[in-house]
Coordinates of C-alpha atoms and ligand atoms in Angstrom, one line a residue:
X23 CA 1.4 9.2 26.6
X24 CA 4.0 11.5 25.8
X25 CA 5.1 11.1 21.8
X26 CA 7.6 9.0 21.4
X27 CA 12.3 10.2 20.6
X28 CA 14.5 8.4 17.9
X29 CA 16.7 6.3 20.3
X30 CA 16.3 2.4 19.8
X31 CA 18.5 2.0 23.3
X32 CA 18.4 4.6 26.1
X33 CA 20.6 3.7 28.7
X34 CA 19.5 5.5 32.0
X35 CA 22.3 5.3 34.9
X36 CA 22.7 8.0 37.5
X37 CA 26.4 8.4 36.2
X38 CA 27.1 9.8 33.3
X39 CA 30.2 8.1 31.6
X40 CA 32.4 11.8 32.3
X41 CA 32.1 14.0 35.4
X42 CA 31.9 18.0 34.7
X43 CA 35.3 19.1 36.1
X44 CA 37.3 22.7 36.0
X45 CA 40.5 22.3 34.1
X46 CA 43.6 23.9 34.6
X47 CA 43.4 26.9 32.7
X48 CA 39.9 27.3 35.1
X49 CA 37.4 26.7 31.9
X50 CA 35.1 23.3 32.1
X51 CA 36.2 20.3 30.9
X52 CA 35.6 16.4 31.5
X53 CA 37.1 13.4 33.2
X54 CA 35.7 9.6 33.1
X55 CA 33.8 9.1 35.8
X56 CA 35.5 6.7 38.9
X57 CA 33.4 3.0 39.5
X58 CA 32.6 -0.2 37.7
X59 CA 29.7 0.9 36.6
X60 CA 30.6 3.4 34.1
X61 CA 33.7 0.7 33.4
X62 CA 31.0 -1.8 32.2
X63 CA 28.5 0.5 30.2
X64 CA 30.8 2.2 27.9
X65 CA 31.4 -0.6 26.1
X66 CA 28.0 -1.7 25.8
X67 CA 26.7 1.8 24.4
X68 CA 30.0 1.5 21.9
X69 CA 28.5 -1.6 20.4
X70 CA 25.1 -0.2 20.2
X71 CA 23.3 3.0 18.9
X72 CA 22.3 4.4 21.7
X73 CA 21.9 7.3 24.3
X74 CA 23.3 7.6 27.7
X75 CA 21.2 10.0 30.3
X76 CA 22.7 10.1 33.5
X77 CA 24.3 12.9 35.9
X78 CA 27.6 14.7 35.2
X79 CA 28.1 15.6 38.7
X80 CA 28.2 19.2 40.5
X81 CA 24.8 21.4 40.2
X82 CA 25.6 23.3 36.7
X83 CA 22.1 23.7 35.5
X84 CA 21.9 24.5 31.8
X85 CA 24.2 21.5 30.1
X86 CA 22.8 20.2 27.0
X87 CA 23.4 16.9 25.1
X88 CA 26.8 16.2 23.6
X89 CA 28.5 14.0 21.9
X90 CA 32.0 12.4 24.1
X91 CA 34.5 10.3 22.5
X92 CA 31.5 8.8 19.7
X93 CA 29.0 8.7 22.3
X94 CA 25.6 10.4 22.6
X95 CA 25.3 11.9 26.5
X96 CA 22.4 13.7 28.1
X97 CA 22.7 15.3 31.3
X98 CA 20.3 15.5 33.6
X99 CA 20.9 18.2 36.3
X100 CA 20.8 18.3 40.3
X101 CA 19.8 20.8 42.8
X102 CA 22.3 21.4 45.2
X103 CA 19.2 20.1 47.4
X104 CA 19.1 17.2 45.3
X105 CA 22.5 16.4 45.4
X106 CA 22.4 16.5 49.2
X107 CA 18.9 14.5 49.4
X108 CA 18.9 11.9 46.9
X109 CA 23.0 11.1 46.1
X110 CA 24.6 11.8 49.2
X111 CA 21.2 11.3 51.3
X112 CA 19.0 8.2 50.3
X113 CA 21.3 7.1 47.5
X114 CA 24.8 6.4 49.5
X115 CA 23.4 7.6 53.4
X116 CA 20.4 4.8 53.3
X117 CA 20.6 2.3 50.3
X118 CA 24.6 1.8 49.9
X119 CA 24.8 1.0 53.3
X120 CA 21.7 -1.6 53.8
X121 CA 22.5 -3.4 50.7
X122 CA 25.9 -3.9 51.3
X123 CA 25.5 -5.9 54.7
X124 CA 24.9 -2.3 57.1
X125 CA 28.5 -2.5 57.0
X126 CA 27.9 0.9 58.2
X127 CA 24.4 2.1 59.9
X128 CA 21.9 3.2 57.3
X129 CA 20.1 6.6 57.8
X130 CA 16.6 6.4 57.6
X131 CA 14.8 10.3 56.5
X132 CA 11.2 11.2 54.9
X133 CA 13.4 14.3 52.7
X134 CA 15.7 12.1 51.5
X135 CA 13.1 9.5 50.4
X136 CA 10.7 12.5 48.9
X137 CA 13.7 13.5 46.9
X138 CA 14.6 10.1 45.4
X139 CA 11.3 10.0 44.1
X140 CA 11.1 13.0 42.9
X141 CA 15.0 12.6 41.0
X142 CA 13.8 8.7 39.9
X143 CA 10.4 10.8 38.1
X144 CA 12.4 13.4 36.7
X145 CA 14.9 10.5 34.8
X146 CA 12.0 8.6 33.5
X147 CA 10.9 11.4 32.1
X148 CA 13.6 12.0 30.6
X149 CA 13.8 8.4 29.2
X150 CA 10.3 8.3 28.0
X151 CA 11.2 11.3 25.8
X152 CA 14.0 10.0 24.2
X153 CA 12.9 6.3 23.7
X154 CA 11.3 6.0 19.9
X155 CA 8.4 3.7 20.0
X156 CA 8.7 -0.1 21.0
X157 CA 12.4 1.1 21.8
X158 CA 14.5 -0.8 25.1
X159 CA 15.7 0.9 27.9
X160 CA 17.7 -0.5 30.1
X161 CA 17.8 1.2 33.5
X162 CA 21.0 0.8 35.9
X163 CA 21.6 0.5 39.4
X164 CA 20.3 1.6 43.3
X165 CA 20.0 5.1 42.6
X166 CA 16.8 4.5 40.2
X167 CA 15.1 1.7 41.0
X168 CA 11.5 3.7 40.7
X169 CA 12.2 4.4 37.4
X170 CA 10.9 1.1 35.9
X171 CA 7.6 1.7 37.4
X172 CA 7.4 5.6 35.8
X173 CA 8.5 4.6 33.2
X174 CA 6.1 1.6 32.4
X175 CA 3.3 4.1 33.4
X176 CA 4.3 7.0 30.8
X177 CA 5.3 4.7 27.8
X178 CA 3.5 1.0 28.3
X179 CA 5.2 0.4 24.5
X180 CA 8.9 0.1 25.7
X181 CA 11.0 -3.1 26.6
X182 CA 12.2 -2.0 29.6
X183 CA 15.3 -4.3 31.6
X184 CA 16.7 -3.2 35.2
X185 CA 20.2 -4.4 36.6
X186 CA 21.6 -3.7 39.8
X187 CA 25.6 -3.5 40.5
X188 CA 25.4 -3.7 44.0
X189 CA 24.1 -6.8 46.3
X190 CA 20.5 -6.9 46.9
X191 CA 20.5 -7.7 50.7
X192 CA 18.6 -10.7 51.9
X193 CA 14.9 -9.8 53.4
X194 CA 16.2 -9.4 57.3
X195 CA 17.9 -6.5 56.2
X196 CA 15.7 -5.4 53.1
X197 CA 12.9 -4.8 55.6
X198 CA 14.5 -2.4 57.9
X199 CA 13.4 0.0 55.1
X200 CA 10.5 2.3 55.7
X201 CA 9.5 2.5 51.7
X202 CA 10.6 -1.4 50.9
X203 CA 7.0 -2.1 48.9
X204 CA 7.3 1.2 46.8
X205 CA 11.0 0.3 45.8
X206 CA 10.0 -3.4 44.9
X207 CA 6.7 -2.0 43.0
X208 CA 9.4 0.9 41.1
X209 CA 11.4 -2.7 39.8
X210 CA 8.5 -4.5 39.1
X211 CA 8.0 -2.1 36.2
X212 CA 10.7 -3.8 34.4
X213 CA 10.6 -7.0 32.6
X214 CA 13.7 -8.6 33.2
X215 CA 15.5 -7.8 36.8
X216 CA 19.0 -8.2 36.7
X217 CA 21.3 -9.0 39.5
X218 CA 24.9 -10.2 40.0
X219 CA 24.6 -13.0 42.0
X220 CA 21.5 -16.1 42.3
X221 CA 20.6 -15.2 46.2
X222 CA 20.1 -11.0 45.1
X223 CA 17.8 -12.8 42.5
X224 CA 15.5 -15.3 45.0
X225 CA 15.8 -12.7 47.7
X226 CA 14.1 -10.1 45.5
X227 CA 11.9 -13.2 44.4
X228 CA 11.1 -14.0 48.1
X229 CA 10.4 -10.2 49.2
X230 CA 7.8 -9.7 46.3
X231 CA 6.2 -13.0 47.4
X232 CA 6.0 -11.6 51.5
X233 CA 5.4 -8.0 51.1
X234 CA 3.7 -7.4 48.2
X235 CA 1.8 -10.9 47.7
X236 CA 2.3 -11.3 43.8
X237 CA 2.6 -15.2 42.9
X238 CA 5.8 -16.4 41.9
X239 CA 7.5 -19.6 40.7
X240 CA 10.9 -20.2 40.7
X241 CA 12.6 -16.8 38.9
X242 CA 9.1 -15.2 37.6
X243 CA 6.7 -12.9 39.3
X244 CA 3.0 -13.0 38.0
X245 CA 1.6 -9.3 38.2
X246 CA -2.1 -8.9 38.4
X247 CA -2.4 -7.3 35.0
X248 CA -1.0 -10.1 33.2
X249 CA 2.5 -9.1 32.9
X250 CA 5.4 -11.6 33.9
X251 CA 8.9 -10.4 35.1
X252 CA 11.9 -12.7 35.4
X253 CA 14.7 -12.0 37.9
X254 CA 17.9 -13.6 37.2
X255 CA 21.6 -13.6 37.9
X256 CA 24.0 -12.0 35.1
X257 CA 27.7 -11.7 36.8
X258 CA 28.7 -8.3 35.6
X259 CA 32.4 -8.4 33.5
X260 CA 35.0 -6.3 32.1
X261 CA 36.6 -6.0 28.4
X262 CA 39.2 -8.7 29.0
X263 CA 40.9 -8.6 25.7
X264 CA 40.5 -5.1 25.9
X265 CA 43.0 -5.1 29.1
X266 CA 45.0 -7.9 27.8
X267 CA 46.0 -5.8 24.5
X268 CA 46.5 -2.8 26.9
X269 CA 48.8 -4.9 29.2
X270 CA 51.2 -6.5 26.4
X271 CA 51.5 -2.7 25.1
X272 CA 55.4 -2.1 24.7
X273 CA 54.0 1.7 26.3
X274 CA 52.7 -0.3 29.3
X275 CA 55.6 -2.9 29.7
X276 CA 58.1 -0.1 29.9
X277 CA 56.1 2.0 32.6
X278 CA 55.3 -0.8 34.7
X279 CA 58.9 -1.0 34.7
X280 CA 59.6 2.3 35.6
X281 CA 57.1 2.0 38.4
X282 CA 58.8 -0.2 39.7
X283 CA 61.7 1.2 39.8
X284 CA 60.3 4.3 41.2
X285 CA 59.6 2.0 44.1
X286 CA 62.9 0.9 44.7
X287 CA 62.4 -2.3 42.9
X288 CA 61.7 -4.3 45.8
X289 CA 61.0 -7.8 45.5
X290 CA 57.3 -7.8 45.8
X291 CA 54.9 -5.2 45.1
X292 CA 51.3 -5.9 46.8
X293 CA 48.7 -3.4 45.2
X294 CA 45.3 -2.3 46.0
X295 CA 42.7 -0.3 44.2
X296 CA 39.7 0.9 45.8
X297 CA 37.1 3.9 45.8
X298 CA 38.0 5.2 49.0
X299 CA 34.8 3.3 50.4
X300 CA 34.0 2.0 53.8
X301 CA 32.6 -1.5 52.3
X302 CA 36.1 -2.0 50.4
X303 CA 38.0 -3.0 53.4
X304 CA 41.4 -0.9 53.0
X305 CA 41.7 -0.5 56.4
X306 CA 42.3 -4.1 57.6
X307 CA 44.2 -5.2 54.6
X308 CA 46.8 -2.4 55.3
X309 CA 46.8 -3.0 59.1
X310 CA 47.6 -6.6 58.4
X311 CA 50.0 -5.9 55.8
X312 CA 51.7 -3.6 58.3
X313 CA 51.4 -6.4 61.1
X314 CA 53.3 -8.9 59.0
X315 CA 56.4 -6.4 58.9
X316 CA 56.0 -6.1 62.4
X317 CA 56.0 -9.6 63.1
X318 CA 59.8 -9.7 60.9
X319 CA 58.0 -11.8 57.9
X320 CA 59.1 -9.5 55.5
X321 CA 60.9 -5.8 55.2
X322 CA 60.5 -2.8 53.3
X323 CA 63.1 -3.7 51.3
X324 CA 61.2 -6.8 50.0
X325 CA 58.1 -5.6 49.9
X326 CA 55.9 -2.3 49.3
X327 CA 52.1 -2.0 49.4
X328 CA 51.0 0.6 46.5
X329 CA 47.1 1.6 47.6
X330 CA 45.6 3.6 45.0
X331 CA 42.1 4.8 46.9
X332 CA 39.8 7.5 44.7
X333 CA 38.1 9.6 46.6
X334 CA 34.2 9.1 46.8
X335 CA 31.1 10.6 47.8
X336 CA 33.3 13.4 49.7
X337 CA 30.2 15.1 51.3
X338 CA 29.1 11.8 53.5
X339 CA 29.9 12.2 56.7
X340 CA 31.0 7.9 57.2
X341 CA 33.8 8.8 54.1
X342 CA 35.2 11.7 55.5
X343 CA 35.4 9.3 58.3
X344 CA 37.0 6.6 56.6
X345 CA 39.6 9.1 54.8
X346 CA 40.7 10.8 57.6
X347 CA 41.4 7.3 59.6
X348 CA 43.4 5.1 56.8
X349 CA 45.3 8.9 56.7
X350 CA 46.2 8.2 60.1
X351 CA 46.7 4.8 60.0
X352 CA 49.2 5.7 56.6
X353 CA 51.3 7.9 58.4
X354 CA 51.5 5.4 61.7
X355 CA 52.5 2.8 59.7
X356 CA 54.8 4.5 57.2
X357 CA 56.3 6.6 60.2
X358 CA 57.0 3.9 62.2
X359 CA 58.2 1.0 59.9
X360 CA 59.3 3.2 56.6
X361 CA 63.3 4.0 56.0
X362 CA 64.4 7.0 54.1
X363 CA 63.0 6.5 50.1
X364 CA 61.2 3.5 51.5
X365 CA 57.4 4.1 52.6
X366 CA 56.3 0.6 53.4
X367 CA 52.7 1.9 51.8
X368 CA 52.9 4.1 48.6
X369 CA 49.4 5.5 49.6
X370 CA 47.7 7.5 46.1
X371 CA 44.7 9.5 45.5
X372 CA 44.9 10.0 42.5
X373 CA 42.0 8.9 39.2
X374 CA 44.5 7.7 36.4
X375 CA 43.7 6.8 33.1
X376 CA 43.1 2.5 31.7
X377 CA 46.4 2.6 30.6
X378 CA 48.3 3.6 33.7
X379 CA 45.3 1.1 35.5
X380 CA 47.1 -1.6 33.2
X381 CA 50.7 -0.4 34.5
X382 CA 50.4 -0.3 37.8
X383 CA 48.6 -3.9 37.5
X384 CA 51.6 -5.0 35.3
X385 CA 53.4 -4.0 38.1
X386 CA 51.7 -5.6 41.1
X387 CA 52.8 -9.3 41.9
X388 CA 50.0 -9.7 44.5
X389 CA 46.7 -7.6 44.1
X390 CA 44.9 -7.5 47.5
X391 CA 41.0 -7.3 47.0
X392 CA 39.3 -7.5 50.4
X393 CA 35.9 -5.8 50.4
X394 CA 33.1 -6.5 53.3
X395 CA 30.8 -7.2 50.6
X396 CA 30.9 -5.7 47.0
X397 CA 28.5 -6.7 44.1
X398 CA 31.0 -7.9 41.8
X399 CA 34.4 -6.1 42.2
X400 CA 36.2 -5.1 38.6
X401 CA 39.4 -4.6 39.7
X402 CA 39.7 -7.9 40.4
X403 CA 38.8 -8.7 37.3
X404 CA 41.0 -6.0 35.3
X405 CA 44.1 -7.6 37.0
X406 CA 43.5 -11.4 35.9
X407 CA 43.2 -10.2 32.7
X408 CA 46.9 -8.3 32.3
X409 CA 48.7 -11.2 33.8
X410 CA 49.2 -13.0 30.2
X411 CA 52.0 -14.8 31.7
X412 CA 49.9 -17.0 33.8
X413 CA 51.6 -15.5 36.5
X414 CA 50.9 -12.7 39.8
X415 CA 48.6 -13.5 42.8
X416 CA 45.0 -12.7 43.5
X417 CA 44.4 -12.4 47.3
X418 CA 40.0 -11.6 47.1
X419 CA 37.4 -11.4 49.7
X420 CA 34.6 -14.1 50.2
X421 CA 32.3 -11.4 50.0
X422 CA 32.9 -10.1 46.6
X423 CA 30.6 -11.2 44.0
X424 CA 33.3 -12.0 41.7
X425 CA 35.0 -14.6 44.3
X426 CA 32.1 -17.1 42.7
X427 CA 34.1 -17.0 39.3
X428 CA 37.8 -16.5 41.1
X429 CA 38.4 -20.0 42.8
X430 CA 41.4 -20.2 42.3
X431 CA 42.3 -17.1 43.8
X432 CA 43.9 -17.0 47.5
X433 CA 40.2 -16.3 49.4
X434 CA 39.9 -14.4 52.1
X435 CA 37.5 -13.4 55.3
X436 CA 38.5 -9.6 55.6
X437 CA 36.8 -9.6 58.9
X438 CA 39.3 -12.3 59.8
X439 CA 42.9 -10.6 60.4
X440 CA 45.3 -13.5 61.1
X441 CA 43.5 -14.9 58.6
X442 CA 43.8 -12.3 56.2
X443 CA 47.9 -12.4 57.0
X444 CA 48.3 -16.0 56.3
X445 CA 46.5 -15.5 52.9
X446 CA 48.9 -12.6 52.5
X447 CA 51.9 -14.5 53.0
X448 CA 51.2 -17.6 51.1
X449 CA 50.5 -15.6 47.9
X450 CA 53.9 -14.1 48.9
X451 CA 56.0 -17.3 49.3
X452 CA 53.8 -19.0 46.5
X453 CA 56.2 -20.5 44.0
X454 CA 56.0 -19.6 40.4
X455 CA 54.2 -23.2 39.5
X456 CA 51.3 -22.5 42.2
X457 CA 50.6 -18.8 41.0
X458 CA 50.7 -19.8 37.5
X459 CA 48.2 -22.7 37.9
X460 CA 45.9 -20.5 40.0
X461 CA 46.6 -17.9 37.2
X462 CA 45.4 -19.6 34.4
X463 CA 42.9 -21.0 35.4
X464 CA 41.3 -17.6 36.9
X465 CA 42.0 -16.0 33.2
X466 CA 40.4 -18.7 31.3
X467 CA 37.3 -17.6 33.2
X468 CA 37.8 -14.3 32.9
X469 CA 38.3 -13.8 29.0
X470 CA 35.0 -16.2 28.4
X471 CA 32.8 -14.0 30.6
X472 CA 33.5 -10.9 29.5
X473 CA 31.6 -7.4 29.3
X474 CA 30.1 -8.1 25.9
X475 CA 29.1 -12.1 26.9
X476 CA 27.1 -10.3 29.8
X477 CA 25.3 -7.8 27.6
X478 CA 24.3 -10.4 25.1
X479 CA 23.4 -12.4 28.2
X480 CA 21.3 -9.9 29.7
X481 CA 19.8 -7.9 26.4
X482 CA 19.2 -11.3 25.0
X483 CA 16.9 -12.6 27.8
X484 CA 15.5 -8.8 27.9
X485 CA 14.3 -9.6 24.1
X486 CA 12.9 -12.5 24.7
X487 CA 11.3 -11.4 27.8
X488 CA 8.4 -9.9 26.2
X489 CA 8.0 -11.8 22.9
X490 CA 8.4 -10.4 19.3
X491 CA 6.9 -6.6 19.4
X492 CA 9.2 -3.3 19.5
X493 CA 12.6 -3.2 18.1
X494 CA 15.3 -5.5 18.6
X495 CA 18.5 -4.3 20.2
X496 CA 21.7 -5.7 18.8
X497 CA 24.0 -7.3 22.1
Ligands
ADP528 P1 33.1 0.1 42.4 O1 32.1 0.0 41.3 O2 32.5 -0.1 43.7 O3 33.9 1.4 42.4 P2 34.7 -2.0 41.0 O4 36.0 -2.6 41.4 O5 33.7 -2.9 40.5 O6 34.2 -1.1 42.2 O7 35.1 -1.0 39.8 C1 36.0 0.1 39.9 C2 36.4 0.6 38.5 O8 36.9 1.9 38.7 C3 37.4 -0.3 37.8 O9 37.1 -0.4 36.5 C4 38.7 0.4 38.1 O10 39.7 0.2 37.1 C5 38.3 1.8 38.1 N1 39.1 2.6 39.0 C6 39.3 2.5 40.4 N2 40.1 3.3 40.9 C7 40.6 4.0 39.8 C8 41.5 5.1 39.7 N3 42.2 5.6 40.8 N4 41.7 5.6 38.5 C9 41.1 5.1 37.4 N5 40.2 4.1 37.5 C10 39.9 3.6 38.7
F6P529 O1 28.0 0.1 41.3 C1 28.8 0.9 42.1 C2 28.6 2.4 41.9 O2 27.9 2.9 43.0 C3 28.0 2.9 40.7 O3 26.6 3.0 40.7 C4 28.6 4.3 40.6 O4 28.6 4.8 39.3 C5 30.0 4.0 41.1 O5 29.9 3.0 42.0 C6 30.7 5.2 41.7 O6 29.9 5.9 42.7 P1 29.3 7.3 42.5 O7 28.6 7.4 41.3 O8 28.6 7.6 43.8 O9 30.6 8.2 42.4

């Protein structure tokens, strides 16, 4: 066993918080990292004394641990080999697709499965010699889900708790995958299992049951050597007061303002934000968007879509697809329906920081969330929580975790495109009493079930998961 760090809370995510970046002046710098994960962590490690290991991007090979903004960061480094094996290759070429529905086709390869393990070894390491004795660590998402099991092996003492952002697909799918016992096996090394929705919880359940025969009952699985793990749902969240106090900023107020006036002031602005990711669904929202121009509901003069879409995963051959056709499909539809100063899509690609998030939300009367599936979906989340006027309209996919807690909003099949138009156009025409009661009620939810309700949820149950020994992390 390898002796033990001084960290009572290791967080181990593949993502660092920042991304290693060149600035201007060509000497390296940093820049917060794009995705909900990274969105919903910081936080956490804020309230807690903790370190976060994780990647920093690009292939640099001698970074050492730093301090960012008050927290404590340790990068762990990539081969360019790796980088092309186990992110771009098993990570987001074979998992991202099968969990999130094979939206797109999932690429099956032995070297990209040899590197994940040997990337998934290299972090638990990594943990296990930073961990003090008894310590938690709480391991995040797709990219690592051996790490539990390694980790288990090197350092039996730790309280170790694994949650996953994305969906965990149902078995049908799940079982397409050559190595699906070893990557069950890798998360039974944890004690508690965290998912964001019930059904990524029974169908992990259900898959340990079939293929690897441990007994189960209800959300526990009995291991062979005694041990119990308990898989349960814990919707992921944002810090809604956090956003609120952002949005009611006189700074914000004025430059959602000014954005829209940079717009032209029309009379509605529709907004989406996205990683510029196949399972987000910018293509058909923008296409129907276009469609109900076309069809004379509305003109560029009343209405402008603003699509902010950060790039992603660059080097995958399905997103350089996906870029290159809403590109096209940008330029068809502003070239066709736009008038001089009046795109009908404001199309960006730019990473901004939370307060210019808050703005541009500030600014939006109808946000337009329309994924194919998505685990939770943030953004969603971020906008409920800067309309403290009760008013604004949510338009969200079914297939987005957080349409469970957002009832109220206007819900949508985005495989469905007349479907998606009428949604469209009733949060347009909706009168100020109908957005406002849909409004509140969607904020209530959000500003109960916030970021730091879900870490006490999970951390909490993570405690209690293995009775009194090691040290007890404050949620
Ligand atoms: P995912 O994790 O798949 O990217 P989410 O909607 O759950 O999707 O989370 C996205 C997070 O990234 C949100 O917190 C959002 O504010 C942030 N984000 C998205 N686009 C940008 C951008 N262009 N600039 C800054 N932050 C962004
Ligand atoms: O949960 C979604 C997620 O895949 C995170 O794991 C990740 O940090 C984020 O989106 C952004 O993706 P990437 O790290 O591949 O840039």
């Amino acid at each position: 066993m390898p002796s033990a760090g001084t960290a009572d809370l290791v967080i181990v995510a593949n993502r660092l918080p920042v991304d290693r970046v060149t600035l201007a002046d060509g000497s390296p710098g940093w820049r917060t990292s794009p995705g909900g994960l990274v969105t919903a962590i910081e936080p956490v490690l804020r309230a807690n004394d903790g370190v976060w290991v994780g990647w920093p991007g690009g292939t640099e090979q001698d970074l050492q641990p730093f301090e960012f903004d008050g927290l404590s960061l340790v990068p762990m480094t990539m081969s360019a080999e790796e980088v092309k094996d186990f992110y771009e290759g098993f990570s987001n070429g074979t998992l991202w697709p099968l969990y999130h529905d094979v939206v797109a086709k999932p690429e099956f390869h032995r070297e990209w499965w040899d590197a994940y393990v040997g990337v998934n070894q290299r972090f638990a390491e990594k943990a296990a010699e930073l961990a003090s004795e008894g310590a938690t660590v709480w391991v995040h998402d797709y990219q690592l889900q051996l790490v539990p099991q390694i980790l288990r092996s090197l350092r039996p003492d730790l309280r170790i708790g694994f949650y996953l952002h994305i969906p965990f697909p149902p078995a049908e799918l799940f079982q397409q995958l050559p190595w699906r016992r070893q990557i069950l096996e890798g998360l039974l090394g944890a004690d508690l299992v965290g998912f964001q929705m019930n059904g990524g919880a029974q169908n992990f359940v259900r898959l340990v049951r079939q293929r690897v025969g441990h007994k189960t009952h209800r959300d526990l699985v009995y291991l062979p050597d005694g041990r119990t793990v308990k898989a349960a749902a814990f919707p992921i969240s944002i810090d809604a007061k956090g956003f609120e106090e952002l949005a009611r900023s006189e700074r914000v107020e004025k430059r959602a303002e000014t954005i829209r006036d940079a717009l032209g002031s029309p009379r509605k602005v529709f907004l989406g934000v996205d990683r510029l990711d196949y399972t987000k669904g910018i293509y058909a929202r923008l296409r129907a968007f276009s469609e109900l121009i076309i069809d004379g509901h509305f003109d560029v003069e009343d209405a402008v879509f603003v699509q902010v879409a950060t790039p992603s995963r660059e080097q995958v051959e399905q997103y350089r697809i996906l870029r290159d056709e809403i590109d096209r499909l940008v330029g068809h539809i502003n070239g066709d329906l736009g008038r001089i100063g009046r795109p009908a899509i404001s199309y960006l690609h730019s990473s901004y920081p939370r307060e210019e998030m808050a703005a541009l939300y500030r600014a939006a009367d109808i946000m337009v969330v329309t994924p194919y599936r998505d685990g939770m979906n943030l953004v969603a989340k971020e906008y409920v929580a800067t309309r403290y006027e009760d008013d604004g309209a949510l338009v969200l996919s079914e297939f987005a975790g957080a349409a469970d807690e957002l009832r109220q909003a206007w819900l949508v099949n985005p495989y469905d495109i007349n479907g998606m138009k009428s949604a469209l156009l009733e949060a347009y025409a909706a009168d100020e009493r109908e957005r406002g009661r849909r409004m509140k009620a969607m904020r209530k939810t959000v500003l109960q079930h916030d970021v730091a309700a879900w870490a006490d949820a999970f951390l909490l149950e993570l405690a209690a998961a293995r009775g009194a020994h090691g040290k007890t992390v404050r949620p």
